Amino acid sequence: MESKFSFNNKFVLEPIGSFLTKSRDKVLIEDEKVYQRVTVKINNGGIVPRDKELGENIGTKQQYKIKAGQFLMSKIDARNGAFGLVPENLEGAVVTNDFPVFDVNKTKINPEFLVLITTTKEFIHFAQSCSSGTTNRQRIDIEMFLAQRIPLPDIEEQNQIVKAYNSKIKLAEEQEQKASELEKGIEEYLFEELGVNKTEDKREKKLFSTIGYSEVERWAVESLGQLSRIDERFKGRFPFN
């Protein structure tokens, strides 16, 4: 299959199967044991706990044990971005054959870089092209998936990409926090200028639902006039300017 990825032509194309190997750690479900099961969330939501179930209540007796750091997908929902790395807290959980498990060759690919690749539109479109069946039960063809070639920078460059990505995410989170703090500061300034006490509405926090209107007579014309100058006082302090 020809690659459907848009990429920098300095990167070599490597088949996914060159760094992902299907795990075959089979486990026979025993009636008296309790097993952790998982869910692979769509839209790159990751691997999360599903439930813990007694073996006698599990119909499919041959399943597969998963390990932290492995790459896991849902055959049915791969076309919807149901991929992810197994987290530490789900070490030893079990999955059916509908959830292929892969060992990651970390000498060839940074697992975090792999996750970033799977979030791209090109990768999702590719997963959709590898899926067949009725509309709601399309399953990805694993052999076709492993044969697909993708652009793969060397491991050092992958690490740099992951580091830069994480730095941008951290910066975005910090700026969001600053914006939240600034919004709170503006609200506090408003109440101070109005000369009213802020009351908490436990059901919802809406600015004007918290004003004590019984104190409206204390609002001086001068104070109300200053509301029009709030923008001037805070101009230039927004982190997204």
XYZ file of C-alpha atoms in Angstrom:
241
model
C 0.000 0.000 0.000
C 1.311 3.428 -0.904
C 1.835 5.793 1.991
C -0.994 8.281 2.481
C 1.048 10.462 4.801
C 2.186 13.976 3.998
C 5.724 14.167 5.299
C 9.108 15.812 5.091
C 10.983 13.891 2.400
C 14.116 13.794 4.565
C 12.410 11.134 6.707
C 12.653 7.500 5.665
C 9.489 5.439 5.338
C 9.337 2.500 7.723
C 6.631 -0.170 7.960
C 4.739 -0.065 11.244
C 5.633 -3.725 11.665
C 9.304 -2.767 11.954
C 8.731 -1.299 15.412
C 5.490 -2.963 16.578
C 5.380 -6.702 17.276
C 2.108 -8.427 18.091
C 2.117 -9.767 21.640
C 0.798 -13.276 22.177
C 0.777 -13.479 25.967
C -2.295 -15.686 26.180
C -4.111 -16.327 29.429
C -6.832 -18.879 30.151
C -9.566 -17.289 32.247
C -10.158 -19.190 35.491
C -13.616 -19.115 37.049
C -12.487 -18.341 40.593
C -10.172 -15.419 39.731
C -11.046 -11.748 39.312
C -9.761 -10.002 36.180
C -9.237 -6.332 35.346
C -10.682 -5.382 31.961
C -10.052 -2.217 29.956
C -11.618 0.176 27.485
C -9.796 1.835 24.584
C -11.407 5.253 24.206
C -11.999 6.755 20.780
C -10.479 10.053 19.613
C -7.147 9.122 21.211
C -8.671 9.136 24.680
C -6.259 6.449 25.874
C -6.587 3.177 27.761
C -8.796 3.297 30.852
C -10.203 0.760 33.341
C -13.486 -0.857 32.336
C -14.335 -3.136 35.254
C -13.166 -6.042 37.387
C -15.010 -9.277 36.697
C -15.043 -12.764 38.159
C -13.764 -15.332 35.682
C -16.931 -17.421 35.750
C -18.832 -14.421 34.355
C -16.438 -13.909 31.435
C -17.620 -15.692 28.300
C -14.402 -15.599 26.246
C -12.033 -17.878 28.146
C -8.897 -17.322 26.047
C -7.692 -13.760 26.391
C -4.424 -11.798 26.358
C -2.543 -10.217 29.247
C -1.315 -6.673 28.688
C 1.738 -4.881 30.076
C 2.493 -1.230 30.789
C 3.987 0.534 27.771
C 2.473 -1.778 25.169
C 0.507 -0.324 22.255
C -3.150 -1.335 22.290
C -5.948 -0.748 19.807
C -9.572 -1.654 19.261
C -10.135 -3.514 15.990
C -13.615 -2.061 15.695
C -12.886 1.522 16.740
C -9.379 1.966 15.308
C -11.031 4.013 12.549
C -12.216 6.364 15.301
C -8.816 6.821 16.925
C -9.058 4.020 19.516
C -5.295 3.636 20.100
C -3.070 4.110 23.100
C -0.270 3.002 25.390
C -1.097 0.782 28.353
C -0.613 2.806 31.577
C 1.137 1.447 34.671
C -2.102 1.013 36.602
C -3.439 -1.450 34.006
C -0.435 -3.783 34.042
C -1.756 -7.363 33.982
C -5.263 -6.550 32.735
C -6.808 -8.824 30.100
C -8.287 -8.171 26.654
C -9.970 -10.257 23.970
C -8.680 -10.779 20.442
C -10.669 -7.703 19.399
C -7.989 -5.627 21.140
C -4.625 -6.375 19.483
C -1.623 -5.772 21.753
C 1.835 -4.821 20.476
C 5.296 -4.625 22.008
C 7.070 -1.386 21.080
C 10.694 -1.448 19.891
C 11.955 1.587 21.801
C 15.264 1.600 19.932
C 13.358 2.552 16.774
C 10.471 4.651 18.061
C 9.760 6.761 21.116
C 6.383 5.503 22.461
C 5.253 9.107 23.001
C 6.117 9.912 19.384
C 4.053 6.898 18.324
C 1.073 8.291 20.232
C 1.529 11.685 18.541
C 1.588 10.003 15.113
C -1.704 8.232 15.859
C -3.417 11.568 16.565
C -2.799 12.897 13.044
C -5.592 13.058 10.481
C -3.453 11.051 8.058
C -3.141 8.188 10.534
C -6.880 8.148 11.268
C -7.676 8.176 7.544
C -5.235 5.319 7.058
C -6.898 3.322 9.871
C -10.250 3.905 8.194
C -8.905 2.663 4.860
C -7.661 -0.523 6.578
C -11.074 -1.245 8.108
C -13.763 -3.329 6.439
C -17.192 -4.688 7.319
C -20.611 -3.199 8.013
C -20.692 0.471 8.983
C -20.825 -0.008 12.754
C -18.715 -3.185 12.949
C -15.761 -2.408 10.716
C -12.593 -4.135 11.885
C -9.073 -3.046 11.036
C -6.951 -5.456 8.992
C -3.905 -6.018 11.221
C -1.631 -7.280 8.438
C -2.435 -4.236 6.322
C -1.879 -2.029 9.360
C 1.577 -3.477 10.073
C 2.582 -3.253 6.403
C 1.793 0.457 6.161
C 4.895 2.622 5.902
C 5.068 5.889 7.804
C 7.689 8.674 7.960
C 10.040 7.893 10.830
C 12.717 10.366 11.971
C 15.709 8.932 13.812
C 15.195 8.362 17.533
C 17.083 11.524 18.528
C 14.871 13.712 16.353
C 11.766 11.936 17.664
C 12.857 12.792 21.198
C 13.303 16.443 20.209
C 9.841 16.541 18.622
C 8.255 15.023 21.736
C 10.132 17.453 23.997
C 9.059 20.457 21.923
C 5.465 19.234 21.842
C 5.355 18.742 25.613
C 6.864 22.210 26.122
C 4.130 23.787 24.005
C 1.438 21.879 25.901
C 2.921 23.063 29.206
C 3.043 26.657 27.953
C -0.583 26.466 26.816
C -1.627 25.156 30.238
C 0.309 27.933 31.988
C -1.280 30.588 29.787
C -4.715 29.108 30.434
C -4.026 29.337 34.170
C -2.893 32.955 33.800
C -6.044 33.773 31.848
C -8.146 32.185 34.597
C -6.334 34.202 37.272
C -6.761 37.399 35.256
C -10.469 36.724 34.820
C -10.777 36.267 38.577
C -8.877 39.526 39.112
C -11.230 41.412 36.795
C -14.246 40.015 38.639
C -12.809 40.997 42.024
C -12.048 44.481 40.695
C -15.638 44.803 39.514
C -17.061 43.939 42.927
C -14.620 46.288 44.628
C -15.620 49.156 42.352
C -19.317 48.433 42.862
C -18.833 48.346 46.618
C -20.732 45.097 47.066
C -19.919 41.783 48.669
C -19.617 38.753 46.447
C -21.862 35.852 47.429
C -21.272 32.276 46.280
C -24.010 30.552 44.302
C -23.276 26.846 44.818
C -25.311 25.794 41.800
C -23.462 27.916 39.275
C -20.981 30.734 39.262
C -22.346 33.428 36.985
C -21.032 36.925 37.405
C -24.256 38.866 37.766
C -26.119 36.167 39.725
C -23.682 36.784 42.597
C -24.331 40.515 43.000
C -26.377 41.582 46.049
C -28.893 43.816 44.297
C -30.214 45.080 47.652
C -27.096 47.241 47.753
C -27.755 48.878 44.409
C -28.475 52.245 46.044
C -24.853 52.379 47.207
C -23.556 52.275 43.650
C -22.259 55.772 43.085
C -22.537 57.259 39.618
C -18.788 57.788 39.689
C -18.157 54.095 40.448
C -20.439 52.944 37.644
C -18.670 55.275 35.287
C -15.390 53.561 36.076
C -16.723 50.277 34.656
C -16.167 51.680 31.184
C -12.474 52.008 32.024
C -11.899 48.387 33.101
C -10.498 47.574 29.683
C -7.981 50.393 30.001
C -6.722 49.163 33.388
C -6.176 45.653 32.142
C -5.019 46.473 28.622
C -1.848 44.604 27.676
C -2.074 42.100 30.532
C -3.841 39.348 28.630
C -1.364 36.525 27.992
C -2.795 35.776 24.545
C -2.144 39.217 23.054
